[in-house]
Amino acid sequence: MIIGERLRELREKKNLSQGDIEKRSGLLRAYLSRVENGHTVPTVETLEKLAKALEVPMYQLFYEGEQLPEPSTLRVWKSPDETEWGSSGEDALFFKKLRRLLRKISQDNRKIILHMAGKMARHK
């Protein structure tokens, strides 16, 4: 799908002219024409303005259909053991306390702590 064609389709479906969109969005009519004819690719900010001018949610600029698209069924990758150290229990409480304390010290002192932790990990 070409975004310009979709924008023209939505505009015509609402019986709006390029001039109407120009007034609603503040974008020049000549620019709108270039977008609709595929000569210019709009930025995300411009697409937001166009969606607002067309009174449609942003996803409709990319999705052809009357109903909402189905949510993705892709699963976020997790490690095989699903329970990483520090993700629950006492380890999670330890991390919470560590984060709270690290917020209170300077950046230079954080670097020193990280350096010391690295040396301690190498010298098991």
Short mmCIF file of N, CA, C and O in Angstrom, two decimals:
data_model
loop_
_atom_site.label_atom_id
_atom_site.label_comp_id
_atom_site.label_asym_id
_atom_site.label_seq_id
_atom_site.Cartn_x
_atom_site.Cartn_y
_atom_site.Cartn_z
N MET A 1 0.84 -1.17 0.00
CA MET A 1 0.00 0.00 0.00
C MET A 1 0.89 1.24 0.00
O MET A 1 1.86 1.32 0.73
N ILE A 2 0.53 2.18 -0.83
CA ILE A 2 1.25 3.45 -0.87
C ILE A 2 0.48 4.44 -0.01
O ILE A 2 -0.74 4.59 -0.14
N ILE A 3 1.20 5.11 0.88
CA ILE A 3 0.56 5.99 1.86
C ILE A 3 -0.24 7.10 1.19
O ILE A 3 -1.32 7.46 1.65
N GLY A 4 0.25 7.63 0.08
CA GLY A 4 -0.46 8.69 -0.62
C GLY A 4 -1.83 8.25 -1.11
O GLY A 4 -2.82 8.98 -0.99
N GLU A 5 -1.88 7.04 -1.64
CA GLU A 5 -3.16 6.50 -2.11
C GLU A 5 -4.13 6.33 -0.95
O GLU A 5 -5.32 6.61 -1.07
N ARG A 6 -3.61 5.85 0.18
CA ARG A 6 -4.46 5.65 1.37
C ARG A 6 -4.99 6.98 1.89
O ARG A 6 -6.15 7.10 2.25
N LEU A 7 -4.14 8.01 1.90
CA LEU A 7 -4.57 9.33 2.36
C LEU A 7 -5.67 9.87 1.44
O LEU A 7 -6.68 10.41 1.92
N ARG A 8 -5.50 9.74 0.13
CA ARG A 8 -6.51 10.21 -0.82
C ARG A 8 -7.82 9.45 -0.60
O ARG A 8 -8.91 10.04 -0.57
N GLU A 9 -7.72 8.14 -0.41
CA GLU A 9 -8.91 7.31 -0.19
C GLU A 9 -9.68 7.78 1.05
O GLU A 9 -10.90 7.94 1.01
N LEU A 10 -8.96 7.99 2.14
CA LEU A 10 -9.62 8.44 3.38
C LEU A 10 -10.23 9.84 3.21
O LEU A 10 -11.33 10.10 3.69
N ARG A 11 -9.50 10.72 2.53
CA ARG A 11 -10.00 12.09 2.33
C ARG A 11 -11.28 12.07 1.49
O ARG A 11 -12.27 12.72 1.84
N GLU A 12 -11.26 11.31 0.41
CA GLU A 12 -12.44 11.25 -0.46
C GLU A 12 -13.61 10.56 0.22
O GLU A 12 -14.76 10.92 0.00
N LYS A 13 -13.33 9.57 1.04
CA LYS A 13 -14.38 8.86 1.78
C LYS A 13 -15.14 9.83 2.70
O LYS A 13 -16.33 9.68 2.92
N LYS A 14 -14.43 10.84 3.21
CA LYS A 14 -15.04 11.84 4.10
C LYS A 14 -15.52 13.07 3.34
O LYS A 14 -15.90 14.07 3.96
N ASN A 15 -15.47 12.99 2.01
CA ASN A 15 -15.91 14.11 1.16
C ASN A 15 -15.19 15.42 1.49
O ASN A 15 -15.81 16.48 1.57
N LEU A 16 -13.87 15.31 1.68
CA LEU A 16 -13.06 16.49 1.98
C LEU A 16 -12.17 16.79 0.78
O LEU A 16 -11.68 15.88 0.11
N SER A 17 -11.94 18.05 0.53
CA SER A 17 -11.03 18.46 -0.53
C SER A 17 -9.63 18.65 0.07
O SER A 17 -9.47 18.69 1.29
N GLN A 18 -8.64 18.78 -0.80
CA GLN A 18 -7.30 19.07 -0.31
C GLN A 18 -7.29 20.42 0.40
O GLN A 18 -6.55 20.61 1.37
N GLY A 19 -8.11 21.33 -0.05
CA GLY A 19 -8.23 22.63 0.61
C GLY A 19 -8.75 22.50 2.03
O GLY A 19 -8.31 23.22 2.94
N ASP A 20 -9.72 21.58 2.23
CA ASP A 20 -10.24 21.35 3.59
C ASP A 20 -9.13 20.81 4.50
O ASP A 20 -9.00 21.25 5.65
N ILE A 21 -8.35 19.89 3.97
CA ILE A 21 -7.25 19.32 4.75
C ILE A 21 -6.19 20.39 5.02
O ILE A 21 -5.61 20.44 6.11
N GLU A 22 -5.97 21.26 4.05
CA GLU A 22 -5.02 22.36 4.23
C GLU A 22 -5.44 23.23 5.41
O GLU A 22 -4.62 23.58 6.27
N LYS A 23 -6.72 23.56 5.48
CA LYS A 23 -7.22 24.40 6.58
C LYS A 23 -7.12 23.69 7.92
O LYS A 23 -6.79 24.30 8.93
N ARG A 24 -7.42 22.40 7.93
CA ARG A 24 -7.43 21.65 9.18
C ARG A 24 -6.02 21.32 9.69
O ARG A 24 -5.81 21.23 10.89
N SER A 25 -5.08 21.11 8.76
CA SER A 25 -3.76 20.64 9.17
C SER A 25 -2.68 21.72 9.14
O SER A 25 -1.64 21.57 9.78
N GLY A 26 -2.91 22.76 8.35
CA GLY A 26 -1.88 23.78 8.19
C GLY A 26 -0.85 23.41 7.14
O GLY A 26 0.12 24.15 6.93
N LEU A 27 -1.03 22.28 6.48
CA LEU A 27 -0.12 21.86 5.42
C LEU A 27 -0.58 22.45 4.09
O LEU A 27 -1.78 22.54 3.84
N LEU A 28 0.34 22.84 3.25
CA LEU A 28 -0.02 23.44 1.97
C LEU A 28 -0.70 22.43 1.04
O LEU A 28 -0.34 21.25 1.02
N ARG A 29 -1.66 22.90 0.27
CA ARG A 29 -2.39 22.06 -0.66
C ARG A 29 -1.43 21.42 -1.68
O ARG A 29 -1.59 20.25 -2.04
N ALA A 30 -0.45 22.17 -2.13
CA ALA A 30 0.52 21.64 -3.09
C ALA A 30 1.30 20.47 -2.47
O ALA A 30 1.57 19.47 -3.14
N TYR A 31 1.63 20.60 -1.20
CA TYR A 31 2.33 19.53 -0.51
C TYR A 31 1.44 18.29 -0.41
O TYR A 31 1.87 17.16 -0.66
N LEU A 32 0.16 18.50 -0.06
CA LEU A 32 -0.79 17.39 0.03
C LEU A 32 -0.90 16.67 -1.30
O LEU A 32 -0.95 15.43 -1.35
N SER A 33 -0.93 17.43 -2.38
CA SER A 33 -1.00 16.84 -3.71
C SER A 33 0.23 15.98 -3.99
O SER A 33 0.12 14.87 -4.51
N ARG A 34 1.39 16.49 -3.62
CA ARG A 34 2.63 15.74 -3.86
C ARG A 34 2.64 14.44 -3.05
O ARG A 34 3.09 13.40 -3.53
N VAL A 35 2.11 14.49 -1.83
CA VAL A 35 2.05 13.28 -1.00
C VAL A 35 1.08 12.28 -1.63
O VAL A 35 1.40 11.10 -1.80
N GLU A 36 -0.12 12.75 -1.99
CA GLU A 36 -1.13 11.85 -2.55
C GLU A 36 -0.69 11.24 -3.87
O GLU A 36 -1.09 10.13 -4.20
N ASN A 37 0.12 11.94 -4.63
CA ASN A 37 0.58 11.42 -5.92
C ASN A 37 1.88 10.65 -5.81
O ASN A 37 2.45 10.23 -6.83
N GLY A 38 2.38 10.46 -4.59
CA GLY A 38 3.56 9.64 -4.38
C GLY A 38 4.88 10.31 -4.69
O GLY A 38 5.91 9.64 -4.81
N HIS A 39 4.89 11.64 -4.80
CA HIS A 39 6.13 12.35 -5.09
C HIS A 39 6.90 12.71 -3.83
O HIS A 39 8.08 13.05 -3.89
N THR A 40 6.22 12.68 -2.68
CA THR A 40 6.83 13.03 -1.40
C THR A 40 6.40 12.02 -0.36
O THR A 40 5.25 11.60 -0.35
N VAL A 41 7.33 11.66 0.51
CA VAL A 41 7.02 10.76 1.62
C VAL A 41 6.91 11.61 2.88
O VAL A 41 7.87 12.28 3.26
N PRO A 42 5.75 11.61 3.53
CA PRO A 42 5.56 12.45 4.72
C PRO A 42 6.29 11.89 5.94
O PRO A 42 6.50 10.68 6.05
N THR A 43 6.65 12.79 6.85
CA THR A 43 7.27 12.39 8.11
C THR A 43 6.18 11.89 9.05
O THR A 43 4.98 12.06 8.80
N VAL A 44 6.59 11.30 10.16
CA VAL A 44 5.64 10.83 11.16
C VAL A 44 4.83 12.00 11.71
O VAL A 44 3.61 11.90 11.90
N GLU A 45 5.49 13.14 11.93
CA GLU A 45 4.79 14.32 12.45
C GLU A 45 3.72 14.78 11.47
O GLU A 45 2.62 15.15 11.86
N THR A 46 4.05 14.74 10.17
CA THR A 46 3.08 15.14 9.15
C THR A 46 1.92 14.15 9.11
O THR A 46 0.76 14.56 8.99
N LEU A 47 2.21 12.87 9.25
CA LEU A 47 1.15 11.86 9.27
C LEU A 47 0.22 12.07 10.47
O LEU A 47 -0.99 11.89 10.36
N GLU A 48 0.79 12.49 11.59
CA GLU A 48 -0.04 12.79 12.76
C GLU A 48 -0.99 13.95 12.46
O GLU A 48 -2.17 13.91 12.81
N LYS A 49 -0.49 14.98 11.80
CA LYS A 49 -1.33 16.12 11.43
C LYS A 49 -2.43 15.69 10.47
O LYS A 49 -3.58 16.12 10.60
N LEU A 50 -2.07 14.85 9.51
CA LEU A 50 -3.06 14.39 8.54
C LEU A 50 -4.12 13.52 9.19
O LEU A 50 -5.32 13.64 8.89
N ALA A 51 -3.72 12.64 10.09
CA ALA A 51 -4.68 11.79 10.80
C ALA A 51 -5.64 12.64 11.61
O ALA A 51 -6.86 12.40 11.62
N LYS A 52 -5.12 13.67 12.26
CA LYS A 52 -5.97 14.57 13.04
C LYS A 52 -6.93 15.33 12.12
O LYS A 52 -8.11 15.47 12.43
N ALA A 53 -6.42 15.81 10.98
CA ALA A 53 -7.27 16.55 10.04
C ALA A 53 -8.35 15.65 9.45
O ALA A 53 -9.47 16.11 9.21
N LEU A 54 -8.03 14.38 9.25
CA LEU A 54 -9.01 13.43 8.71
C LEU A 54 -9.91 12.84 9.80
O LEU A 54 -10.83 12.09 9.50
N GLU A 55 -9.59 13.15 11.04
CA GLU A 55 -10.34 12.65 12.20
C GLU A 55 -10.37 11.13 12.24
O GLU A 55 -11.42 10.50 12.40
N VAL A 56 -9.19 10.55 12.08
CA VAL A 56 -9.04 9.09 12.16
C VAL A 56 -7.85 8.78 13.04
O VAL A 56 -6.92 9.58 13.15
N PRO A 57 -7.86 7.62 13.69
CA PRO A 57 -6.67 7.22 14.45
C PRO A 57 -5.51 6.94 13.49
O PRO A 57 -5.73 6.56 12.33
N MET A 58 -4.32 7.13 13.94
CA MET A 58 -3.14 7.02 13.09
C MET A 58 -3.03 5.66 12.39
O MET A 58 -2.62 5.59 11.25
N TYR A 59 -3.43 4.58 13.09
CA TYR A 59 -3.27 3.27 12.48
C TYR A 59 -4.06 3.14 11.19
O TYR A 59 -3.69 2.38 10.29
N GLN A 60 -5.15 3.89 11.04
CA GLN A 60 -5.96 3.79 9.83
C GLN A 60 -5.24 4.31 8.59
O GLN A 60 -5.64 3.99 7.48
N LEU A 61 -4.20 5.07 8.77
CA LEU A 61 -3.42 5.52 7.62
C LEU A 61 -2.65 4.35 7.01
O LEU A 61 -2.28 4.39 5.85
N PHE A 62 -2.44 3.30 7.79
CA PHE A 62 -1.65 2.16 7.33
C PHE A 62 -2.45 0.87 7.20
O PHE A 62 -1.97 -0.09 6.65
N TYR A 63 -3.67 0.87 7.71
CA TYR A 63 -4.44 -0.35 7.78
C TYR A 63 -5.74 -0.18 7.02
O TYR A 63 -6.49 0.76 7.26
N GLU A 64 -5.97 -1.09 6.09
CA GLU A 64 -7.21 -1.04 5.32
C GLU A 64 -8.17 -2.05 5.92
O GLU A 64 -7.92 -3.24 5.89
N GLY A 65 -9.26 -1.60 6.44
CA GLY A 65 -10.25 -2.47 7.03
C GLY A 65 -11.11 -1.69 8.00
O GLY A 65 -10.73 -0.62 8.47
N GLU A 66 -12.27 -2.23 8.26
CA GLU A 66 -13.21 -1.53 9.14
C GLU A 66 -12.93 -1.81 10.62
O GLU A 66 -13.18 -0.98 11.47
N GLN A 67 -12.45 -3.00 10.92
CA GLN A 67 -12.22 -3.37 12.31
C GLN A 67 -10.75 -3.16 12.67
O GLN A 67 -9.89 -3.08 11.81
N LEU A 68 -10.50 -3.10 13.97
CA LEU A 68 -9.12 -2.95 14.45
C LEU A 68 -8.30 -4.16 14.01
O LEU A 68 -8.82 -5.27 13.95
N PRO A 69 -7.02 -3.96 13.71
CA PRO A 69 -6.18 -5.10 13.36
C PRO A 69 -6.01 -6.02 14.57
O PRO A 69 -6.06 -5.58 15.71
N GLU A 70 -5.80 -7.28 14.29
CA GLU A 70 -5.57 -8.25 15.36
C GLU A 70 -4.23 -7.96 16.02
O GLU A 70 -3.27 -7.62 15.35
N PRO A 71 -4.15 -8.11 17.33
CA PRO A 71 -2.86 -7.91 18.00
C PRO A 71 -1.86 -8.95 17.53
O PRO A 71 -2.22 -10.06 17.14
N SER A 72 -0.61 -8.59 17.58
CA SER A 72 0.45 -9.49 17.14
C SER A 72 0.50 -10.72 18.03
O SER A 72 0.31 -10.64 19.25
N THR A 73 0.77 -11.85 17.42
CA THR A 73 0.92 -13.08 18.19
C THR A 73 2.38 -13.42 18.41
O THR A 73 2.69 -14.47 18.96
N LEU A 74 3.27 -12.52 17.97
CA LEU A 74 4.69 -12.75 18.18
C LEU A 74 4.99 -12.69 19.67
O LEU A 74 4.53 -11.81 20.37
N ARG A 75 5.78 -13.61 20.12
CA ARG A 75 6.12 -13.66 21.52
C ARG A 75 7.45 -12.96 21.76
O ARG A 75 8.38 -13.11 20.97
N VAL A 76 7.53 -12.22 22.82
CA VAL A 76 8.80 -11.60 23.18
C VAL A 76 9.74 -12.70 23.63
O VAL A 76 9.38 -13.56 24.42
N TRP A 77 10.97 -12.66 23.10
CA TRP A 77 11.92 -13.71 23.41
C TRP A 77 12.33 -13.63 24.87
O TRP A 77 12.60 -12.59 25.43
N LYS A 78 12.36 -14.80 25.49
CA LYS A 78 12.86 -14.92 26.85
C LYS A 78 13.83 -16.09 26.88
O LYS A 78 13.77 -16.98 26.04
N SER A 79 14.68 -16.08 27.85
CA SER A 79 15.66 -17.16 27.96
C SER A 79 14.94 -18.47 28.27
O SER A 79 13.83 -18.46 28.80
N PRO A 80 15.58 -19.59 27.98
CA PRO A 80 14.92 -20.88 28.22
C PRO A 80 14.49 -21.11 29.66
O PRO A 80 13.48 -21.75 29.90
N ASP A 81 15.25 -20.61 30.63
CA ASP A 81 14.86 -20.89 32.01
C ASP A 81 13.88 -19.86 32.59
O ASP A 81 13.48 -19.97 33.73
N GLU A 82 13.46 -18.88 31.82
CA GLU A 82 12.42 -17.91 32.16
C GLU A 82 12.61 -17.21 33.51
O GLU A 82 11.96 -16.24 33.78
N THR A 83 13.45 -17.71 34.37
CA THR A 83 13.66 -17.06 35.67
C THR A 83 15.10 -16.57 35.74
O THR A 83 15.98 -17.28 36.20
N GLU A 84 15.33 -15.39 35.25
CA GLU A 84 16.65 -14.78 35.28
C GLU A 84 16.97 -14.36 36.71
O GLU A 84 16.09 -13.99 37.48
N TRP A 85 18.26 -14.38 37.03
CA TRP A 85 18.66 -13.93 38.35
C TRP A 85 18.28 -12.47 38.53
O TRP A 85 18.54 -11.65 37.66
N GLY A 86 17.62 -12.15 39.60
CA GLY A 86 17.23 -10.78 39.89
C GLY A 86 15.83 -10.43 39.45
O GLY A 86 15.38 -9.32 39.63
N SER A 87 15.12 -11.39 38.88
CA SER A 87 13.79 -11.07 38.38
C SER A 87 12.69 -11.31 39.41
O SER A 87 11.56 -10.86 39.23
N SER A 88 13.00 -12.03 40.48
CA SER A 88 11.96 -12.27 41.50
C SER A 88 12.61 -12.58 42.84
O SER A 88 13.82 -12.79 42.95
N GLY A 89 11.78 -12.61 43.85
CA GLY A 89 12.22 -13.00 45.20
C GLY A 89 13.22 -12.05 45.83
O GLY A 89 13.19 -10.84 45.62
N GLU A 90 14.13 -12.65 46.59
CA GLU A 90 15.13 -11.86 47.31
C GLU A 90 16.05 -11.11 46.36
O GLU A 90 16.50 -10.01 46.67
N ASP A 91 16.32 -11.71 45.20
CA ASP A 91 17.19 -11.04 44.22
C ASP A 91 16.56 -9.75 43.72
O ASP A 91 17.24 -8.74 43.56
N ALA A 92 15.27 -9.77 43.49
CA ALA A 92 14.57 -8.57 43.03
C ALA A 92 14.60 -7.49 44.10
O ALA A 92 14.79 -6.30 43.80
N LEU A 93 14.43 -7.89 45.37
CA LEU A 93 14.50 -6.93 46.47
C LEU A 93 15.91 -6.33 46.57
O LEU A 93 16.07 -5.14 46.83
N PHE A 94 16.93 -7.17 46.34
CA PHE A 94 18.30 -6.69 46.36
C PHE A 94 18.51 -5.63 45.29
O PHE A 94 19.08 -4.57 45.53
N PHE A 95 18.04 -5.91 44.04
CA PHE A 95 18.18 -4.94 42.95
C PHE A 95 17.44 -3.65 43.25
O PHE A 95 17.93 -2.56 42.95
N LYS A 96 16.28 -3.76 43.84
CA LYS A 96 15.51 -2.55 44.17
C LYS A 96 16.29 -1.68 45.16
O LYS A 96 16.40 -0.47 44.98
N LYS A 97 16.85 -2.31 46.16
CA LYS A 97 17.62 -1.57 47.16
C LYS A 97 18.88 -0.97 46.53
O LYS A 97 19.23 0.18 46.77
N LEU A 98 19.55 -1.76 45.67
CA LEU A 98 20.75 -1.29 45.00
C LEU A 98 20.44 -0.06 44.12
O LEU A 98 21.17 0.93 44.14
N ARG A 99 19.36 -0.12 43.35
CA ARG A 99 18.97 1.02 42.51
C ARG A 99 18.69 2.26 43.35
O ARG A 99 19.10 3.37 43.00
N ARG A 100 18.01 2.08 44.47
CA ARG A 100 17.69 3.21 45.34
C ARG A 100 18.97 3.84 45.88
O ARG A 100 19.12 5.06 45.89
N LEU A 101 19.92 3.02 46.28
CA LEU A 101 21.17 3.54 46.83
C LEU A 101 22.04 4.18 45.75
O LEU A 101 22.66 5.22 45.97
N LEU A 102 22.09 3.58 44.57
CA LEU A 102 22.91 4.13 43.49
C LEU A 102 22.40 5.49 43.02
O LEU A 102 23.18 6.32 42.54
N ARG A 103 21.11 5.72 43.15
CA ARG A 103 20.57 7.04 42.77
C ARG A 103 21.11 8.15 43.66
O ARG A 103 21.16 9.30 43.27
N LYS A 104 21.51 7.78 44.87
CA LYS A 104 21.93 8.79 45.84
C LYS A 104 23.41 9.16 45.73
O LYS A 104 23.83 10.11 46.37
N ILE A 105 24.20 8.42 44.95
CA ILE A 105 25.63 8.72 44.88
C ILE A 105 25.98 9.34 43.54
O ILE A 105 25.23 9.25 42.57
N SER A 106 27.13 9.96 43.49
CA SER A 106 27.55 10.67 42.27
C SER A 106 27.93 9.69 41.16
O SER A 106 28.23 8.51 41.41
N GLN A 107 27.97 10.22 39.95
CA GLN A 107 28.34 9.42 38.78
C GLN A 107 29.76 8.87 38.92
O GLN A 107 30.02 7.72 38.58
N ASP A 108 30.67 9.68 39.43
CA ASP A 108 32.06 9.22 39.60
C ASP A 108 32.13 8.05 40.57
O ASP A 108 32.85 7.08 40.33
N ASN A 109 31.38 8.13 41.67
CA ASN A 109 31.38 7.03 42.64
C ASN A 109 30.74 5.77 42.05
O ASN A 109 31.14 4.66 42.36
N ARG A 110 29.72 5.94 41.18
CA ARG A 110 29.11 4.79 40.51
C ARG A 110 30.15 4.09 39.63
O ARG A 110 30.21 2.86 39.58
N LYS A 111 30.98 4.87 38.96
CA LYS A 111 32.03 4.29 38.10
C LYS A 111 33.03 3.50 38.94
O LYS A 111 33.48 2.42 38.54
N ILE A 112 33.38 4.04 40.10
CA ILE A 112 34.32 3.35 40.99
C ILE A 112 33.72 2.03 41.45
O ILE A 112 34.39 0.98 41.42
N ILE A 113 32.44 2.03 41.82
CA ILE A 113 31.78 0.81 42.27
C ILE A 113 31.74 -0.22 41.15
O ILE A 113 32.01 -1.40 41.36
N LEU A 114 31.42 0.21 39.94
CA LEU A 114 31.38 -0.69 38.80
C LEU A 114 32.76 -1.28 38.52
O LEU A 114 32.90 -2.48 38.26
N HIS A 115 33.77 -0.45 38.61
CA HIS A 115 35.15 -0.91 38.39
C HIS A 115 35.52 -1.97 39.45
O HIS A 115 36.07 -3.02 39.12
N MET A 116 35.21 -1.69 40.71
CA MET A 116 35.51 -2.64 41.79
C MET A 116 34.74 -3.95 41.60
O MET A 116 35.30 -5.03 41.79
N ALA A 117 33.49 -3.85 41.22
CA ALA A 117 32.68 -5.06 41.01
C ALA A 117 33.27 -5.90 39.88
O ALA A 117 33.30 -7.14 39.96
N GLY A 118 33.74 -5.24 38.83
CA GLY A 118 34.37 -5.95 37.72
C GLY A 118 35.62 -6.69 38.18
O GLY A 118 35.86 -7.84 37.81
N LYS A 119 36.45 -6.03 39.00
CA LYS A 119 37.67 -6.67 39.51
C LYS A 119 37.32 -7.84 40.41
O LYS A 119 37.94 -8.91 40.35
N MET A 120 36.31 -7.67 41.26
CA MET A 120 35.91 -8.74 42.17
C MET A 120 35.37 -9.94 41.40
O MET A 120 35.63 -11.09 41.75
N ALA A 121 34.66 -9.70 40.30
CA ALA A 121 34.11 -10.80 39.50
C ALA A 121 35.22 -11.58 38.81
O ALA A 121 35.10 -12.79 38.61
N ARG A 122 36.31 -10.90 38.43
CA ARG A 122 37.42 -11.58 37.77
C ARG A 122 38.27 -12.40 38.75
O ARG A 122 38.93 -13.34 38.36
N HIS A 123 38.26 -12.02 40.02
CA HIS A 123 39.09 -12.69 41.02
C HIS A 123 38.25 -13.59 41.92
O HIS A 123 38.35 -13.55 43.14
N LYS A 124 37.50 -14.47 41.37
CA LYS A 124 36.63 -15.34 42.15
C LYS A 124 37.42 -16.09 43.14
O LYS A 124 38.00 -16.93 43.34
#
